[in-house]
């Protein structure tokens, strides 16, 4: 996709963003940041947009790191369970080999 300029509004400021990605995705990101900034602004009663932006960035970074941590835990659990399943399957196949009748070439 060719690079294009997308206009978004965040916290009453218009920004032109160059992207070769999905326009709707860029707008969704901008809406998310705008929402975070407005949420923080109403909770802290500050009008300093720089402070609001920094606090929003910290909140978004916190969300990101929590999700990253949760994903790492899920990945570790999945790896453990996958290993357990593999071991169980190996044991099952080994036991099956011992229990299987030996074919001697006759009926």
PDB file of N, CA and C in Angstrom:
ATOM      1  N   UNK A   1       0.844  -1.168   0.000  1.00  0.00           N
ATOM      2  CA  UNK A   1       0.000   0.000   0.000  1.00  0.00           C
ATOM      3  C   UNK A   1       0.897   1.241   0.000  1.00  0.00           C
ATOM      4  N   UNK A   2       0.536   2.238  -0.769  1.00  0.00           N
ATOM      5  CA  UNK A   2       1.329   3.461  -0.875  1.00  0.00           C
ATOM      6  C   UNK A   2       1.164   4.317   0.377  1.00  0.00           C
ATOM      7  N   UNK A   3       2.227   5.026   0.716  1.00  0.00           N
ATOM      8  CA  UNK A   3       2.179   5.891   1.889  1.00  0.00           C
ATOM      9  C   UNK A   3       1.212   7.035   1.636  1.00  0.00           C
ATOM     10  N   UNK A   4       0.416   7.350   2.642  1.00  0.00           N
ATOM     11  CA  UNK A   4      -0.538   8.443   2.524  1.00  0.00           C
ATOM     12  C   UNK A   4      -0.605   9.205   3.841  1.00  0.00           C
ATOM     13  N   UNK A   5      -1.126  10.423   3.773  1.00  0.00           N
ATOM     14  CA  UNK A   5      -1.255  11.253   4.962  1.00  0.00           C
ATOM     15  C   UNK A   5      -2.679  11.157   5.481  1.00  0.00           C
ATOM     16  N   UNK A   6      -2.777  10.906   6.778  1.00  0.00           N
ATOM     17  CA  UNK A   6      -4.069  10.760   7.440  1.00  0.00           C
ATOM     18  C   UNK A   6      -4.165  11.851   8.499  1.00  0.00           C
ATOM     19  N   UNK A   7      -5.290  12.535   8.537  1.00  0.00           N
ATOM     20  CA  UNK A   7      -5.497  13.575   9.545  1.00  0.00           C
ATOM     21  C   UNK A   7      -6.323  12.985  10.683  1.00  0.00           C
ATOM     22  N   UNK A   8      -5.806  13.164  11.899  1.00  0.00           N
ATOM     23  CA  UNK A   8      -6.518  12.693  13.088  1.00  0.00           C
ATOM     24  C   UNK A   8      -6.573  13.822  14.105  1.00  0.00           C
ATOM     25  N   UNK A   9      -7.537  13.746  14.994  1.00  0.00           N
ATOM     26  CA  UNK A   9      -7.652  14.739  16.053  1.00  0.00           C
ATOM     27  C   UNK A   9      -7.491  14.047  17.392  1.00  0.00           C
ATOM     28  N   UNK A  10      -6.553  14.565  18.179  1.00  0.00           N
ATOM     29  CA  UNK A  10      -6.305  14.041  19.515  1.00  0.00           C
ATOM     30  C   UNK A  10      -6.286  15.223  20.476  1.00  0.00           C
ATOM     31  N   UNK A  11      -7.178  15.189  21.419  1.00  0.00           N
ATOM     32  CA  UNK A  11      -7.244  16.207  22.470  1.00  0.00           C
ATOM     33  C   UNK A  11      -7.296  17.617  21.877  1.00  0.00           C
ATOM     34  N   UNK A  12      -8.215  17.778  20.932  1.00  0.00           N
ATOM     35  CA  UNK A  12      -8.484  19.057  20.264  1.00  0.00           C
ATOM     36  C   UNK A  12      -7.331  19.577  19.408  1.00  0.00           C
ATOM     37  N   UNK A  13      -6.412  18.724  19.057  1.00  0.00           N
ATOM     38  CA  UNK A  13      -5.318  19.088  18.158  1.00  0.00           C
ATOM     39  C   UNK A  13      -5.380  18.175  16.937  1.00  0.00           C
ATOM     40  N   UNK A  14      -5.185  18.744  15.766  1.00  0.00           N
ATOM     41  CA  UNK A  14      -5.187  17.955  14.539  1.00  0.00           C
ATOM     42  C   UNK A  14      -3.753  17.606  14.170  1.00  0.00           C
ATOM     43  N   UNK A  15      -3.553  16.347  13.839  1.00  0.00           N
ATOM     44  CA  UNK A  15      -2.229  15.854  13.461  1.00  0.00           C
ATOM     45  C   UNK A  15      -2.322  15.188  12.099  1.00  0.00           C
ATOM     46  N   UNK A  16      -1.307  15.416  11.282  1.00  0.00           N
ATOM     47  CA  UNK A  16      -1.193  14.725   9.998  1.00  0.00           C
ATOM     48  C   UNK A  16      -0.179  13.609  10.176  1.00  0.00           C
ATOM     49  N   UNK A  17      -0.617  12.405   9.909  1.00  0.00           N
ATOM     50  CA  UNK A  17       0.233  11.232  10.117  1.00  0.00           C
ATOM     51  C   UNK A  17       0.432  10.536   8.784  1.00  0.00           C
ATOM     52  N   UNK A  18       1.688  10.290   8.456  1.00  0.00           N
ATOM     53  CA  UNK A  18       1.988   9.538   7.235  1.00  0.00           C
ATOM     54  C   UNK A  18       2.069   8.063   7.571  1.00  0.00           C
ATOM     55  N   UNK A  19       1.369   7.278   6.775  1.00  0.00           N
ATOM     56  CA  UNK A  19       1.332   5.844   7.043  1.00  0.00           C
ATOM     57  C   UNK A  19       1.054   5.091   5.755  1.00  0.00           C
ATOM     58  N   UNK A  20       1.596   3.887   5.676  1.00  0.00           N
ATOM     59  CA  UNK A  20       1.250   3.012   4.559  1.00  0.00           C
ATOM     60  C   UNK A  20       0.328   1.903   5.058  1.00  0.00           C
ATOM     61  N   UNK A  21      -0.205   2.109   6.254  1.00  0.00           N
ATOM     62  CA  UNK A  21      -1.087   1.116   6.864  1.00  0.00           C
ATOM     63  C   UNK A  21      -2.552   1.423   6.624  1.00  0.00           C
ATOM     64  N   UNK A  22      -3.364   0.770   7.400  1.00  0.00           N
ATOM     65  CA  UNK A  22      -4.814   0.875   7.321  1.00  0.00           C
ATOM     66  C   UNK A  22      -5.277   2.185   7.974  1.00  0.00           C
ATOM     67  N   UNK A  23      -5.988   3.016   7.217  1.00  0.00           N
ATOM     68  CA  UNK A  23      -6.473   4.298   7.728  1.00  0.00           C
ATOM     69  C   UNK A  23      -7.370   4.120   8.949  1.00  0.00           C
ATOM     70  N   UNK A  24      -8.246   3.150   8.898  1.00  0.00           N
ATOM     71  CA  UNK A  24      -9.174   2.922  10.005  1.00  0.00           C
ATOM     72  C   UNK A  24      -8.412   2.571  11.283  1.00  0.00           C
ATOM     73  N   UNK A  25      -7.352   1.802  11.137  1.00  0.00           N
ATOM     74  CA  UNK A  25      -6.526   1.431  12.288  1.00  0.00           C
ATOM     75  C   UNK A  25      -5.882   2.669  12.912  1.00  0.00           C
ATOM     76  N   UNK A  26      -5.361   3.557  12.073  1.00  0.00           N
ATOM     77  CA  UNK A  26      -4.742   4.791  12.560  1.00  0.00           C
ATOM     78  C   UNK A  26      -5.781   5.645  13.290  1.00  0.00           C
ATOM     79  N   UNK A  27      -6.976   5.737  12.718  1.00  0.00           N
ATOM     80  CA  UNK A  27      -8.047   6.497  13.370  1.00  0.00           C
ATOM     81  C   UNK A  27      -8.430   5.862  14.708  1.00  0.00           C
ATOM     82  N   UNK A  28      -8.481   4.537  14.753  1.00  0.00           N
ATOM     83  CA  UNK A  28      -8.793   3.838  16.007  1.00  0.00           C
ATOM     84  C   UNK A  28      -7.743   4.130  17.076  1.00  0.00           C
ATOM     85  N   UNK A  29      -6.473   4.120  16.679  1.00  0.00           N
ATOM     86  CA  UNK A  29      -5.400   4.443  17.629  1.00  0.00           C
ATOM     87  C   UNK A  29      -5.550   5.867  18.156  1.00  0.00           C
ATOM     88  N   UNK A  30      -5.817   6.791  17.245  1.00  0.00           N
ATOM     89  CA  UNK A  30      -5.971   8.194  17.641  1.00  0.00           C
ATOM     90  C   UNK A  30      -7.157   8.363  18.589  1.00  0.00           C
ATOM     91  N   UNK A  31      -8.254   7.684  18.310  1.00  0.00           N
ATOM     92  CA  UNK A  31      -9.422   7.749  19.188  1.00  0.00           C
ATOM     93  C   UNK A  31      -9.099   7.182  20.565  1.00  0.00           C
ATOM     94  N   UNK A  32      -8.316   6.127  20.598  1.00  0.00           N
ATOM     95  CA  UNK A  32      -7.939   5.517  21.868  1.00  0.00           C
ATOM     96  C   UNK A  32      -7.093   6.486  22.696  1.00  0.00           C
ATOM     97  N   UNK A  33      -6.099   7.091  22.062  1.00  0.00           N
ATOM     98  CA  UNK A  33      -5.236   8.053  22.758  1.00  0.00           C
ATOM     99  C   UNK A  33      -6.059   9.256  23.216  1.00  0.00           C
ATOM    100  N   UNK A  34      -6.927   9.751  22.347  1.00  0.00           N
ATOM    101  CA  UNK A  34      -7.790  10.879  22.696  1.00  0.00           C
ATOM    102  C   UNK A  34      -8.654  10.528  23.905  1.00  0.00           C
ATOM    103  N   UNK A  35      -9.230   9.346  23.893  1.00  0.00           N
ATOM    104  CA  UNK A  35     -10.065   8.913  25.016  1.00  0.00           C
ATOM    105  C   UNK A  35      -9.282   8.830  26.317  1.00  0.00           C
ATOM    106  N   UNK A  36      -8.072   8.293  26.249  1.00  0.00           N
ATOM    107  CA  UNK A  36      -7.226   8.202  27.446  1.00  0.00           C
ATOM    108  C   UNK A  36      -6.906   9.593  27.977  1.00  0.00           C
ATOM    109  N   UNK A  37      -6.559  10.494  27.073  1.00  0.00           N
ATOM    110  CA  UNK A  37      -6.211  11.846  27.500  1.00  0.00           C
ATOM    111  C   UNK A  37      -7.409  12.543  28.140  1.00  0.00           C
ATOM    112  N   UNK A  38      -8.582  12.369  27.570  1.00  0.00           N
ATOM    113  CA  UNK A  38      -9.783  12.999  28.135  1.00  0.00           C
ATOM    114  C   UNK A  38     -10.141  12.379  29.486  1.00  0.00           C
ATOM    115  N   UNK A  39      -9.979  11.080  29.586  1.00  0.00           N
ATOM    116  CA  UNK A  39     -10.238  10.378  30.849  1.00  0.00           C
ATOM    117  C   UNK A  39      -9.314  10.911  31.948  1.00  0.00           C
ATOM    118  N   UNK A  40      -8.051  11.059  31.630  1.00  0.00           N
ATOM    119  CA  UNK A  40      -7.066  11.542  32.601  1.00  0.00           C
ATOM    120  C   UNK A  40      -7.317  13.008  32.932  1.00  0.00           C
ATOM    121  N   UNK A  41      -7.622  13.792  31.926  1.00  0.00           N
ATOM    122  CA  UNK A  41      -7.879  15.214  32.135  1.00  0.00           C
ATOM    123  C   UNK A  41      -9.065  15.425  33.074  1.00  0.00           C
ATOM    124  N   UNK A  42     -10.111  14.651  32.893  1.00  0.00           N
ATOM    125  CA  UNK A  42     -11.285  14.817  33.754  1.00  0.00           C
ATOM    126  C   UNK A  42     -11.019  14.297  35.164  1.00  0.00           C
ATOM    127  N   UNK A  43     -10.142  13.315  35.286  1.00  0.00           N
ATOM    128  CA  UNK A  43      -9.827  12.762  36.600  1.00  0.00           C
ATOM    129  C   UNK A  43      -8.839  13.587  37.388  1.00  0.00           C
ATOM    130  N   UNK A  44      -7.982  14.326  36.708  1.00  0.00           N
ATOM    131  CA  UNK A  44      -6.943  15.100  37.402  1.00  0.00           C
ATOM    132  C   UNK A  44      -7.240  16.592  37.421  1.00  0.00           C
ATOM    133  N   UNK A  45      -8.204  17.012  36.636  1.00  0.00           N
ATOM    134  CA  UNK A  45      -8.583  18.421  36.532  1.00  0.00           C
ATOM    135  C   UNK A  45      -7.425  19.306  36.072  1.00  0.00           C
ATOM    136  N   UNK A  46      -6.517  18.743  35.302  1.00  0.00           N
ATOM    137  CA  UNK A  46      -5.423  19.536  34.742  1.00  0.00           C
ATOM    138  C   UNK A  46      -5.742  19.873  33.294  1.00  0.00           C
ATOM    139  N   UNK A  47      -5.314  21.050  32.868  1.00  0.00           N
ATOM    140  CA  UNK A  47      -5.534  21.464  31.485  1.00  0.00           C
ATOM    141  C   UNK A  47      -4.239  21.484  30.692  1.00  0.00           C
ATOM    142  N   UNK A  48      -3.124  21.242  31.362  1.00  0.00           N
ATOM    143  CA  UNK A  48      -1.823  21.225  30.696  1.00  0.00           C
ATOM    144  C   UNK A  48      -1.751  19.987  29.802  1.00  0.00           C
ATOM    145  N   UNK A  49      -1.823  20.212  28.496  1.00  0.00           N
ATOM    146  CA  UNK A  49      -1.889  19.082  27.563  1.00  0.00           C
ATOM    147  C   UNK A  49      -0.634  18.213  27.596  1.00  0.00           C
ATOM    148  N   UNK A  50       0.517  18.800  27.902  1.00  0.00           N
ATOM    149  CA  UNK A  50       1.741  18.004  27.994  1.00  0.00           C
ATOM    150  C   UNK A  50       1.664  17.036  29.169  1.00  0.00           C
ATOM    151  N   UNK A  51       1.214  17.526  30.323  1.00  0.00           N
ATOM    152  CA  UNK A  51       1.062  16.643  31.485  1.00  0.00           C
ATOM    153  C   UNK A  51       0.043  15.544  31.201  1.00  0.00           C
ATOM    154  N   UNK A  52      -1.058  15.930  30.578  1.00  0.00           N
ATOM    155  CA  UNK A  52      -2.096  14.952  30.250  1.00  0.00           C
ATOM    156  C   UNK A  52      -1.541  13.906  29.295  1.00  0.00           C
ATOM    157  N   UNK A  53      -0.771  14.342  28.301  1.00  0.00           N
ATOM    158  CA  UNK A  53      -0.190  13.403  27.331  1.00  0.00           C
ATOM    159  C   UNK A  53       0.784  12.444  28.008  1.00  0.00           C
ATOM    160  N   UNK A  54       1.598  12.963  28.932  1.00  0.00           N
ATOM    161  CA  UNK A  54       2.565  12.102  29.627  1.00  0.00           C
ATOM    162  C   UNK A  54       1.842  11.100  30.514  1.00  0.00           C
ATOM    163  N   UNK A  55       0.824  11.550  31.235  1.00  0.00           N
ATOM    164  CA  UNK A  55       0.055  10.627  32.076  1.00  0.00           C
ATOM    165  C   UNK A  55      -0.666   9.581  31.227  1.00  0.00           C
ATOM    166  N   UNK A  56      -1.197   9.999  30.080  1.00  0.00           N
ATOM    167  CA  UNK A  56      -1.850   9.048  29.178  1.00  0.00           C
ATOM    168  C   UNK A  56      -0.843   8.032  28.663  1.00  0.00           C
ATOM    169  N   UNK A  57       0.350   8.509  28.316  1.00  0.00           N
ATOM    170  CA  UNK A  57       1.397   7.596  27.840  1.00  0.00           C
ATOM    171  C   UNK A  57       1.758   6.586  28.919  1.00  0.00           C
ATOM    172  N   UNK A  58       1.841   7.032  30.167  1.00  0.00           N
ATOM    173  CA  UNK A  58       2.140   6.109  31.267  1.00  0.00           C
ATOM    174  C   UNK A  58       1.028   5.074  31.448  1.00  0.00           C
ATOM    175  N   UNK A  59      -0.217   5.515  31.355  1.00  0.00           N
ATOM    176  CA  UNK A  59      -1.340   4.577  31.476  1.00  0.00           C
ATOM    177  C   UNK A  59      -1.332   3.555  30.339  1.00  0.00           C
ATOM    178  N   UNK A  60      -1.086   4.029  29.136  1.00  0.00           N
ATOM    179  CA  UNK A  60      -1.054   3.127  27.980  1.00  0.00           C
ATOM    180  C   UNK A  60       0.126   2.171  28.092  1.00  0.00           C
ATOM    181  N   UNK A  61       1.275   2.675  28.557  1.00  0.00           N
ATOM    182  CA  UNK A  61       2.442   1.804  28.755  1.00  0.00           C
ATOM    183  C   UNK A  61       2.148   0.751  29.815  1.00  0.00           C
ATOM    184  N   UNK A  62       1.449   1.143  30.885  1.00  0.00           N
ATOM    185  CA  UNK A  62       1.069   0.187  31.925  1.00  0.00           C
ATOM    186  C   UNK A  62       0.169  -0.910  31.349  1.00  0.00           C
ATOM    187  N   UNK A  63      -0.822  -0.513  30.556  1.00  0.00           N
ATOM    188  CA  UNK A  63      -1.704  -1.500  29.918  1.00  0.00           C
ATOM    189  C   UNK A  63      -0.894  -2.453  29.042  1.00  0.00           C
ATOM    190  N   UNK A  64       0.012  -1.890  28.275  1.00  0.00           N
ATOM    191  CA  UNK A  64       0.840  -2.689  27.374  1.00  0.00           C
ATOM    192  C   UNK A  64       1.676  -3.702  28.156  1.00  0.00           C
ATOM    193  N   UNK A  65       2.348  -3.236  29.201  1.00  0.00           N
ATOM    194  CA  UNK A  65       3.205  -4.139  29.971  1.00  0.00           C
ATOM    195  C   UNK A  65       2.400  -5.208  30.701  1.00  0.00           C
ATOM    196  N   UNK A  66       1.202  -4.854  31.180  1.00  0.00           N
ATOM    197  CA  UNK A  66       0.357  -5.870  31.813  1.00  0.00           C
ATOM    198  C   UNK A  66      -0.055  -6.930  30.791  1.00  0.00           C
ATOM    199  N   UNK A  67      -0.454  -6.500  29.608  1.00  0.00           N
ATOM    200  CA  UNK A  67      -0.833  -7.451  28.560  1.00  0.00           C
ATOM    201  C   UNK A  67       0.354  -8.306  28.137  1.00  0.00           C
ATOM    202  N   UNK A  68       1.517  -7.681  28.032  1.00  0.00           N
ATOM    203  CA  UNK A  68       2.734  -8.408  27.663  1.00  0.00           C
ATOM    204  C   UNK A  68       3.066  -9.465  28.720  1.00  0.00           C
ATOM    205  N   UNK A  69       2.946  -9.098  29.986  1.00  0.00           N
ATOM    206  CA  UNK A  69       3.195 -10.035  31.085  1.00  0.00           C
ATOM    207  C   UNK A  69       2.184 -11.185  31.047  1.00  0.00           C
ATOM    208  N   UNK A  70       0.904 -10.853  30.862  1.00  0.00           N
ATOM    209  CA  UNK A  70      -0.135 -11.891  30.783  1.00  0.00           C
ATOM    210  C   UNK A  70       0.113 -12.828  29.613  1.00  0.00           C
ATOM    211  N   UNK A  71       0.540 -12.275  28.488  1.00  0.00           N
ATOM    212  CA  UNK A  71       0.823 -13.100  27.313  1.00  0.00           C
ATOM    213  C   UNK A  71       1.998 -14.028  27.578  1.00  0.00           C
ATOM    214  N   UNK A  72       3.023 -13.526  28.248  1.00  0.00           N
ATOM    215  CA  UNK A  72       4.185 -14.362  28.582  1.00  0.00           C
ATOM    216  C   UNK A  72       3.774 -15.500  29.506  1.00  0.00           C
ATOM    217  N   UNK A  73       2.898 -15.207  30.471  1.00  0.00           N
ATOM    218  CA  UNK A  73       2.408 -16.266  31.360  1.00  0.00           C
ATOM    219  C   UNK A  73       1.601 -17.298  30.575  1.00  0.00           C
ATOM    220  N   UNK A  74       0.746 -16.833  29.686  1.00  0.00           N
ATOM    221  CA  UNK A  74      -0.056 -17.750  28.865  1.00  0.00           C
ATOM    222  C   UNK A  74       0.835 -18.604  27.976  1.00  0.00           C
ATOM    223  N   UNK A  75       1.855 -17.986  27.390  1.00  0.00           N
ATOM    224  CA  UNK A  75       2.792 -18.731  26.546  1.00  0.00           C
ATOM    225  C   UNK A  75       3.508 -19.808  27.349  1.00  0.00           C
ATOM    226  N   UNK A  76       3.918 -19.466  28.581  1.00  0.00           N
ATOM    227  CA  UNK A  76       4.614 -20.438  29.433  1.00  0.00           C
ATOM    228  C   UNK A  76       3.683 -21.584  29.809  1.00  0.00           C
ATOM    229  N   UNK A  77       2.436 -21.271  30.141  1.00  0.00           N
ATOM    230  CA  UNK A  77       1.464 -22.314  30.471  1.00  0.00           C
ATOM    231  C   UNK A  77       1.208 -23.208  29.267  1.00  0.00           C
ATOM    232  N   UNK A  78       1.088 -22.604  28.103  1.00  0.00           N
ATOM    233  CA  UNK A  78       0.862 -23.376  26.886  1.00  0.00           C
ATOM    234  C   UNK A  78       2.046 -24.286  26.596  1.00  0.00           C
ATOM    235  N   UNK A  79       3.254 -23.780  26.774  1.00  0.00           N
ATOM    236  CA  UNK A  79       4.449 -24.593  26.541  1.00  0.00           C
ATOM    237  C   UNK A  79       4.497 -25.764  27.516  1.00  0.00           C
ATOM    238  N   UNK A  80       4.158 -25.513  28.782  1.00  0.00           N
ATOM    239  CA  UNK A  80       4.147 -26.582  29.785  1.00  0.00           C
ATOM    240  C   UNK A  80       3.116 -27.639  29.436  1.00  0.00           C
ATOM    241  N   UNK A  81       1.919 -27.211  29.103  1.00  0.00           N
ATOM    242  CA  UNK A  81       0.858 -28.174  28.761  1.00  0.00           C
ATOM    243  C   UNK A  81       1.180 -28.929  27.480  1.00  0.00           C
ATOM    244  N   UNK A  82       1.773 -28.245  26.541  1.00  0.00           N
ATOM    245  CA  UNK A  82       2.165 -28.904  25.293  1.00  0.00           C
ATOM    246  C   UNK A  82       3.200 -29.982  25.572  1.00  0.00           C
ATOM    247  N   UNK A  83       4.153 -29.667  26.433  1.00  0.00           N
ATOM    248  CA  UNK A  83       5.179 -30.641  26.805  1.00  0.00           C
ATOM    249  C   UNK A  83       4.559 -31.825  27.536  1.00  0.00           C
ATOM    250  N   UNK A  84       3.620 -31.547  28.442  1.00  0.00           N
ATOM    251  CA  UNK A  84       2.935 -32.625  29.165  1.00  0.00           C
ATOM    252  C   UNK A  84       2.165 -33.524  28.200  1.00  0.00           C
ATOM    253  N   UNK A  85       1.470 -32.919  27.248  1.00  0.00           N
ATOM    254  CA  UNK A  85       0.717 -33.706  26.255  1.00  0.00           C
ATOM    255  C   UNK A  85       1.659 -34.557  25.416  1.00  0.00           C
ATOM    256  N   UNK A  86       2.783 -33.993  25.047  1.00  0.00           N
ATOM    257  CA  UNK A  86       3.760 -34.724  24.247  1.00  0.00           C
ATOM    258  C   UNK A  86       4.301 -35.922  25.021  1.00  0.00           C
ATOM    259  N   UNK A  87       4.598 -35.713  26.305  1.00  0.00           N
ATOM    260  CA  UNK A  87       5.081 -36.811  27.141  1.00  0.00           C
ATOM    261  C   UNK A  87       4.018 -37.894  27.291  1.00  0.00           C
ATOM    262  N   UNK A  88       2.771 -37.484  27.505  1.00  0.00           N
ATOM    263  CA  UNK A  88       1.681 -38.459  27.636  1.00  0.00           C
ATOM    264  C   UNK A  88       1.509 -39.252  26.348  1.00  0.00           C
ATOM    265  N   UNK A  89       1.596 -38.579  25.226  1.00  0.00           N
ATOM    266  CA  UNK A  89       1.464 -39.250  23.940  1.00  0.00           C
ATOM    267  C   UNK A  89       2.609 -40.230  23.725  1.00  0.00           C
ATOM    268  N   UNK A  90       3.823 -39.822  24.072  1.00  0.00           N
ATOM    269  CA  UNK A  90       4.975 -40.732  23.963  1.00  0.00           C
ATOM    270  C   UNK A  90       4.773 -41.973  24.818  1.00  0.00           C
ATOM    271  N   UNK A  91       4.317 -41.791  26.066  1.00  0.00           N
ATOM    272  CA  UNK A  91       4.074 -42.930  26.958  1.00  0.00           C
ATOM    273  C   UNK A  91       2.988 -43.835  26.392  1.00  0.00           C
ATOM    274  N   UNK A  92       1.934 -43.235  25.891  1.00  0.00           N
ATOM    275  CA  UNK A  92       0.833 -44.007  25.324  1.00  0.00           C
ATOM    276  C   UNK A  92       1.308 -44.829  24.134  1.00  0.00           C
ATOM    277  N   UNK A  93       2.090 -44.221  23.272  1.00  0.00           N
ATOM    278  CA  UNK A  93       2.587 -44.942  22.096  1.00  0.00           C
ATOM    279  C   UNK A  93       3.561 -46.043  22.492  1.00  0.00           C
ATOM    280  N   UNK A  94       4.386 -45.822  23.499  1.00  0.00           N
ATOM    281  CA  UNK A  94       5.310 -46.858  23.963  1.00  0.00           C
ATOM    282  C   UNK A  94       4.545 -48.024  24.564  1.00  0.00           C
ATOM    283  N   UNK A  95       3.548 -47.733  25.383  1.00  0.00           N
ATOM    284  CA  UNK A  95       2.734 -48.795  25.983  1.00  0.00           C
ATOM    285  C   UNK A  95       1.953 -49.549  24.925  1.00  0.00           C
ATOM    286  N   UNK A  96       1.499 -48.859  23.949  1.00  0.00           N
ATOM    287  CA  UNK A  96       0.733 -49.491  22.870  1.00  0.00           C
ATOM    288  C   UNK A  96       1.624 -50.455  22.094  1.00  0.00           C
ATOM    289  N   UNK A  97       2.874 -50.072  21.878  1.00  0.00           N
ATOM    290  CA  UNK A  97       3.804 -50.945  21.159  1.00  0.00           C
ATOM    291  C   UNK A  97       4.027 -52.242  21.918  1.00  0.00           C
ATOM    292  N   UNK A  98       4.096 -52.181  23.247  1.00  0.00           N
ATOM    293  CA  UNK A  98       4.313 -53.386  24.039  1.00  0.00           C
ATOM    294  C   UNK A  98       3.066 -54.258  24.085  1.00  0.00           C
ATOM    295  N   UNK A  99       1.902 -53.656  24.082  1.00  0.00           N
ATOM    296  CA  UNK A  99       0.652 -54.401  24.186  1.00  0.00           C
ATOM    297  C   UNK A  99       0.169 -54.929  22.846  1.00  0.00           C
ATOM    298  N   UNK A 100       0.704 -54.444  21.770  1.00  0.00           N
ATOM    299  CA  UNK A 100       0.233 -54.850  20.444  1.00  0.00           C
ATOM    300  C   UNK A 100       0.645 -56.290  20.163  1.00  0.00           C
ATOM    301  N   UNK A 101      -0.264 -57.054  19.578  1.00  0.00           N
ATOM    302  CA  UNK A 101       0.095 -58.438  19.235  1.00  0.00           C
ATOM    303  C   UNK A 101       1.171 -58.456  18.151  1.00  0.00           C
ATOM    304  N   UNK A 102       2.014 -59.430  18.236  1.00  0.00           N
ATOM    305  CA  UNK A 102       3.096 -59.577  17.264  1.00  0.00           C
ATOM    306  C   UNK A 102       2.564 -60.371  16.088  1.00  0.00           C
ATOM    307  N   UNK A 103       2.739 -59.866  14.911  1.00  0.00           N
ATOM    308  CA  UNK A 103       2.280 -60.545  13.701  1.00  0.00           C
ATOM    309  C   UNK A 103       3.368 -61.494  13.241  1.00  0.00           C
ATOM    310  N   UNK A 104       3.002 -62.779  13.122  1.00  0.00           N
ATOM    311  CA  UNK A 104       3.997 -63.785  12.746  1.00  0.00           C
ATOM    312  C   UNK A 104       3.850 -64.260  11.309  1.00  0.00           C
ATOM    313  N   UNK A 105       3.008 -63.597  10.544  1.00  0.00           N
ATOM    314  CA  UNK A 105       2.853 -63.954   9.140  1.00  0.00           C
ATOM    315  C   UNK A 105       1.728 -64.941   8.877  1.00  0.00           C
ATOM    316  N   UNK A 106       1.147 -65.527   9.914  1.00  0.00           N
ATOM    317  CA  UNK A 106       0.013 -66.439   9.727  1.00  0.00           C
ATOM    318  C   UNK A 106      -1.277 -65.683   9.936  1.00  0.00           C
ATOM    319  N   UNK A 107      -2.383 -66.352   9.632  1.00  0.00           N
ATOM    320  CA  UNK A 107      -3.697 -65.714   9.786  1.00  0.00           C
ATOM    321  C   UNK A 107      -3.914 -65.404  11.179  1.00  0.00           C
TER     322      UNK A 107
END
